[in-house]
C-alpha positions as a Markdown table, in Angstrom:
| # | Residue | x | y | z |
|---|---|---|---|---|
| 1 | Met | 0.1 | 0.0 | 0.0 |
| 2 | Ala | 1.4 | 3.5 | -0.7 |
| 3 | Ser | 2.7 | 5.7 | 1.9 |
| 4 | Thr | 2.5 | 9.2 | 2.0 |
| 5 | Arg | 4.0 | 12.0 | 4.5 |
| 6 | Gly | 0.6 | 11.8 | 6.3 |
| 7 | Thr | 0.6 | 8.2 | 6.7 |
| 8 | Leu | 3.9 | 7.9 | 7.7 |
| 9 | Ala | 3.3 | 10.9 | 10.6 |
| 10 | Leu | 0.2 | 9.1 | 11.5 |
| 11 | Ser | 2.1 | 5.7 | 11.9 |
| 12 | Lys | 4.8 | 7.1 | 13.7 |
| 13 | Ala | 2.4 | 8.6 | 16.3 |
| 14 | Gly | 0.8 | 5.3 | 16.5 |
| 15 | Ile | -2.5 | 6.6 | 15.4 |
| 16 | Ser | -4.8 | 3.7 | 13.4 |
| 17 | Phe | -6.1 | 4.2 | 10.2 |
| 18 | Ser | -7.3 | 2.4 | 7.0 |
| 19 | Leu | -6.4 | 3.0 | 3.4 |
| 20 | His | -8.6 | 3.1 | 0.8 |
| 21 | Pro | -7.5 | 3.3 | -2.9 |
| 22 | Tyr | -9.7 | 4.2 | -6.0 |
| 23 | Asp | -9.3 | 5.3 | -9.5 |
| 24 | Tyr | -8.9 | 9.1 | -9.6 |
| 25 | Asp | -10.4 | 10.8 | -12.2 |
| 26 | Pro | -8.8 | 14.3 | -12.9 |
| 27 | Lys | -11.7 | 15.2 | -14.9 |
| 28 | Ala | -14.4 | 15.1 | -12.0 |
| 29 | Glu | -16.2 | 18.1 | -11.2 |
| 30 | His | -16.0 | 17.3 | -7.3 |
| 31 | Thr | -13.1 | 14.8 | -6.5 |
| 32 | Gly | -14.4 | 14.3 | -3.0 |
| 33 | Leu | -18.1 | 13.3 | -4.3 |
| 34 | Ala | -16.3 | 11.2 | -6.9 |
| 35 | Ala | -14.1 | 9.5 | -4.1 |
| 36 | Ala | -17.0 | 8.8 | -2.0 |
| 37 | Glu | -18.9 | 7.1 | -5.0 |
| 38 | Ala | -16.2 | 5.1 | -6.0 |
| 39 | Leu | -15.6 | 3.9 | -2.5 |
| 40 | Gly | -19.5 | 3.5 | -1.7 |
| 41 | Leu | -19.0 | 6.0 | 1.3 |
| 42 | Asp | -21.5 | 8.3 | 2.6 |
| 43 | Pro | -20.5 | 12.0 | 1.4 |
| 44 | Ala | -21.6 | 13.1 | 4.9 |
| 45 | Ile | -18.0 | 11.6 | 6.3 |
| 46 | Met | -16.0 | 11.7 | 3.1 |
| 47 | Leu | -14.3 | 15.2 | 3.9 |
| 48 | Lys | -12.5 | 17.2 | 1.4 |
| 49 | Thr | -9.5 | 19.3 | 2.3 |
| 50 | Leu | -9.4 | 23.0 | 1.4 |
| 51 | Met | -6.7 | 25.3 | 1.9 |
| 52 | Ile | -7.6 | 28.8 | 2.6 |
| 53 | Glu | -6.2 | 32.1 | 3.8 |
| 54 | Val | -7.8 | 33.7 | 7.0 |
| 55 | Asp | -6.7 | 37.2 | 7.4 |
| 56 | Gly | -4.1 | 36.4 | 5.0 |
| 57 | Lys | -2.3 | 33.4 | 6.8 |
| 58 | Pro | -2.6 | 30.2 | 5.6 |
| 59 | Ala | -5.0 | 27.7 | 7.2 |
| 60 | Cys | -7.0 | 24.3 | 6.6 |
| 61 | Val | -10.4 | 23.1 | 6.7 |
| 62 | Ala | -12.1 | 19.7 | 6.2 |
| 63 | Ile | -15.7 | 19.5 | 5.4 |
| 64 | Pro | -18.0 | 17.2 | 3.9 |
| 65 | Ala | -17.5 | 16.3 | 0.2 |
| 66 | Gly | -21.0 | 17.5 | -0.8 |
| 67 | Asn | -21.2 | 20.7 | 1.1 |
| 68 | Ser | -19.8 | 24.3 | 0.3 |
| 69 | Leu | -17.5 | 26.3 | 2.5 |
| 70 | Ser | -19.1 | 29.2 | 4.0 |
| 71 | Met | -16.1 | 32.1 | 4.2 |
| 72 | Lys | -17.9 | 34.0 | 6.8 |
| 73 | Arg | -18.0 | 30.9 | 9.3 |
| 74 | Ala | -14.3 | 29.7 | 8.3 |
| 75 | Ala | -13.3 | 33.3 | 9.3 |
| 76 | Ala | -15.1 | 32.9 | 12.7 |
| 77 | Ala | -13.8 | 29.3 | 13.2 |
| 78 | Phe | -10.2 | 31.2 | 13.2 |
| 79 | Gly | -11.0 | 34.1 | 14.9 |
| 80 | Ala | -10.6 | 36.2 | 11.7 |
| 81 | Lys | -12.1 | 38.7 | 9.9 |
| 82 | Gln | -12.2 | 37.3 | 6.5 |
| 83 | Ala | -11.4 | 34.1 | 4.7 |
| 84 | Ala | -10.3 | 33.3 | 1.3 |
| 85 | Met | -9.4 | 30.3 | -1.1 |
| 86 | Met | -6.1 | 29.8 | -1.2 |
| 87 | Ser | -4.7 | 29.9 | -5.1 |
| 88 | Val | -3.9 | 26.3 | -6.3 |
| 89 | Pro | 0.1 | 27.0 | -6.6 |
| 90 | Lys | 0.2 | 28.4 | -2.9 |
| 91 | Ala | -1.7 | 25.2 | -1.8 |
| 92 | Glu | 0.2 | 22.9 | -3.4 |
| 93 | Lys | 3.3 | 24.3 | -2.4 |
| 94 | Leu | 2.4 | 24.9 | 1.3 |
| 95 | Ser | 0.9 | 21.6 | 1.7 |
| 96 | Gly | 3.6 | 19.7 | -0.4 |
| 97 | Tyr | 0.7 | 17.8 | -2.1 |
| 98 | His | -1.1 | 18.3 | -5.4 |
| 99 | Val | -4.8 | 19.5 | -5.6 |
| 100 | Gly | -6.9 | 16.6 | -5.6 |
| 101 | Gly | -4.7 | 14.8 | -3.0 |
| 102 | Ile | -4.2 | 17.5 | -0.4 |
| 103 | Gly | -4.8 | 16.0 | 3.1 |
| 104 | Pro | -4.4 | 17.6 | 6.4 |
| 105 | Phe | -1.8 | 15.0 | 7.8 |
| 106 | Gly | 2.1 | 15.4 | 6.7 |
| 107 | Gln | 1.5 | 18.8 | 5.3 |
| 108 | Met | 5.3 | 20.6 | 4.5 |
| 109 | Arg | 4.6 | 22.6 | 7.9 |
| 110 | Pro | 1.8 | 22.7 | 10.7 |
| 111 | Ile | -1.3 | 24.7 | 9.4 |
| 112 | Arg | -4.2 | 25.6 | 11.5 |
| 113 | Thr | -6.7 | 23.3 | 10.8 |
| 114 | Val | -10.8 | 23.3 | 11.6 |
| 115 | Phe | -13.1 | 20.3 | 10.7 |
| 116 | Glu | -16.6 | 20.7 | 10.2 |
| 117 | Glu | -18.4 | 19.5 | 13.2 |
| 118 | Ser | -21.3 | 17.8 | 11.7 |
| 119 | Ala | -19.1 | 15.0 | 10.2 |
| 120 | Met | -17.4 | 14.5 | 13.8 |
| 121 | Ser | -19.8 | 12.6 | 15.7 |
| 122 | Gly | -19.7 | 9.1 | 14.3 |
| 123 | Pro | -16.8 | 6.2 | 14.6 |
| 124 | Val | -14.5 | 6.8 | 11.5 |
| 125 | Ile | -14.3 | 10.2 | 8.9 |
| 126 | Tyr | -12.7 | 9.5 | 5.6 |
| 127 | Ile | -9.8 | 12.1 | 4.2 |
| 128 | Asn | -7.3 | 12.4 | 1.6 |
| 129 | Ala | -4.3 | 10.4 | 2.6 |
| 130 | Gly | -1.8 | 12.7 | 0.7 |
| 131 | Gln | -2.0 | 11.2 | -2.6 |
| 132 | Arg | -4.7 | 11.4 | -5.5 |
| 133 | Gly | -6.8 | 8.3 | -5.6 |
| 134 | Leu | -5.9 | 7.4 | -1.8 |
| 135 | Ile | -8.4 | 8.1 | 0.9 |
| 136 | Met | -8.1 | 7.0 | 4.8 |
| 137 | Gly | -10.3 | 6.3 | 7.3 |
| 138 | Ile | -9.6 | 7.4 | 10.5 |
| 139 | Ala | -11.4 | 8.0 | 14.2 |
| 140 | Pro | -12.7 | 11.9 | 14.1 |
| 141 | Asp | -10.8 | 12.1 | 17.8 |
| 142 | Asp | -7.5 | 10.8 | 16.4 |
| 143 | Ala | -7.7 | 13.4 | 13.7 |
| 144 | Ala | -8.5 | 16.3 | 15.5 |
| 145 | Arg | -6.2 | 15.5 | 18.4 |
| 146 | Phe | -3.1 | 14.7 | 15.9 |
| 147 | Leu | -3.5 | 18.1 | 14.2 |
| 148 | Gln | -4.4 | 19.7 | 17.3 |
| 149 | Ala | -7.4 | 20.7 | 15.2 |
| 150 | Gln | -10.5 | 22.6 | 16.0 |
| 151 | Ile | -14.2 | 21.5 | 15.6 |
| 152 | Ala | -16.7 | 23.9 | 14.4 |
| 153 | Pro | -19.7 | 24.7 | 12.0 |
| 154 | Leu | -18.0 | 25.5 | 8.3 |
| 155 | Val | -20.6 | 24.6 | 6.0 |
| 156 | Ala | -23.0 | 27.1 | 4.0 |
């Protein structure tokens, strides 16, 4: 099975997760929804990782694949006045991953992260493992604790 910086960091920390490869479609309009469909997963617990900027500083959010991010809620979650999507080149440089394969674990440097609260109540969430076509299943509490992430309402 493939290893990424994210899977290696979680393994080193002793955090368990499962890996779920699928056929990545670069032409899919919504890659998170495409991954959920390919793996037979509920889009409510299939999270997409988005790189944003809050008051000009990098941040990361993870929301259910079928939802849209509320920039107002994202800014509030980080205690900021405004939030905006990060440019693709900047997101790839800061995360160290390619768009379509950005996951919150093992990024090039620690970036403040917030998870959408509606996805965090079950036993598992699914999120990109750091490579296109590779999803990981992980306990929500383990994911949040490892990243020192907040949990807040983020979706529109």
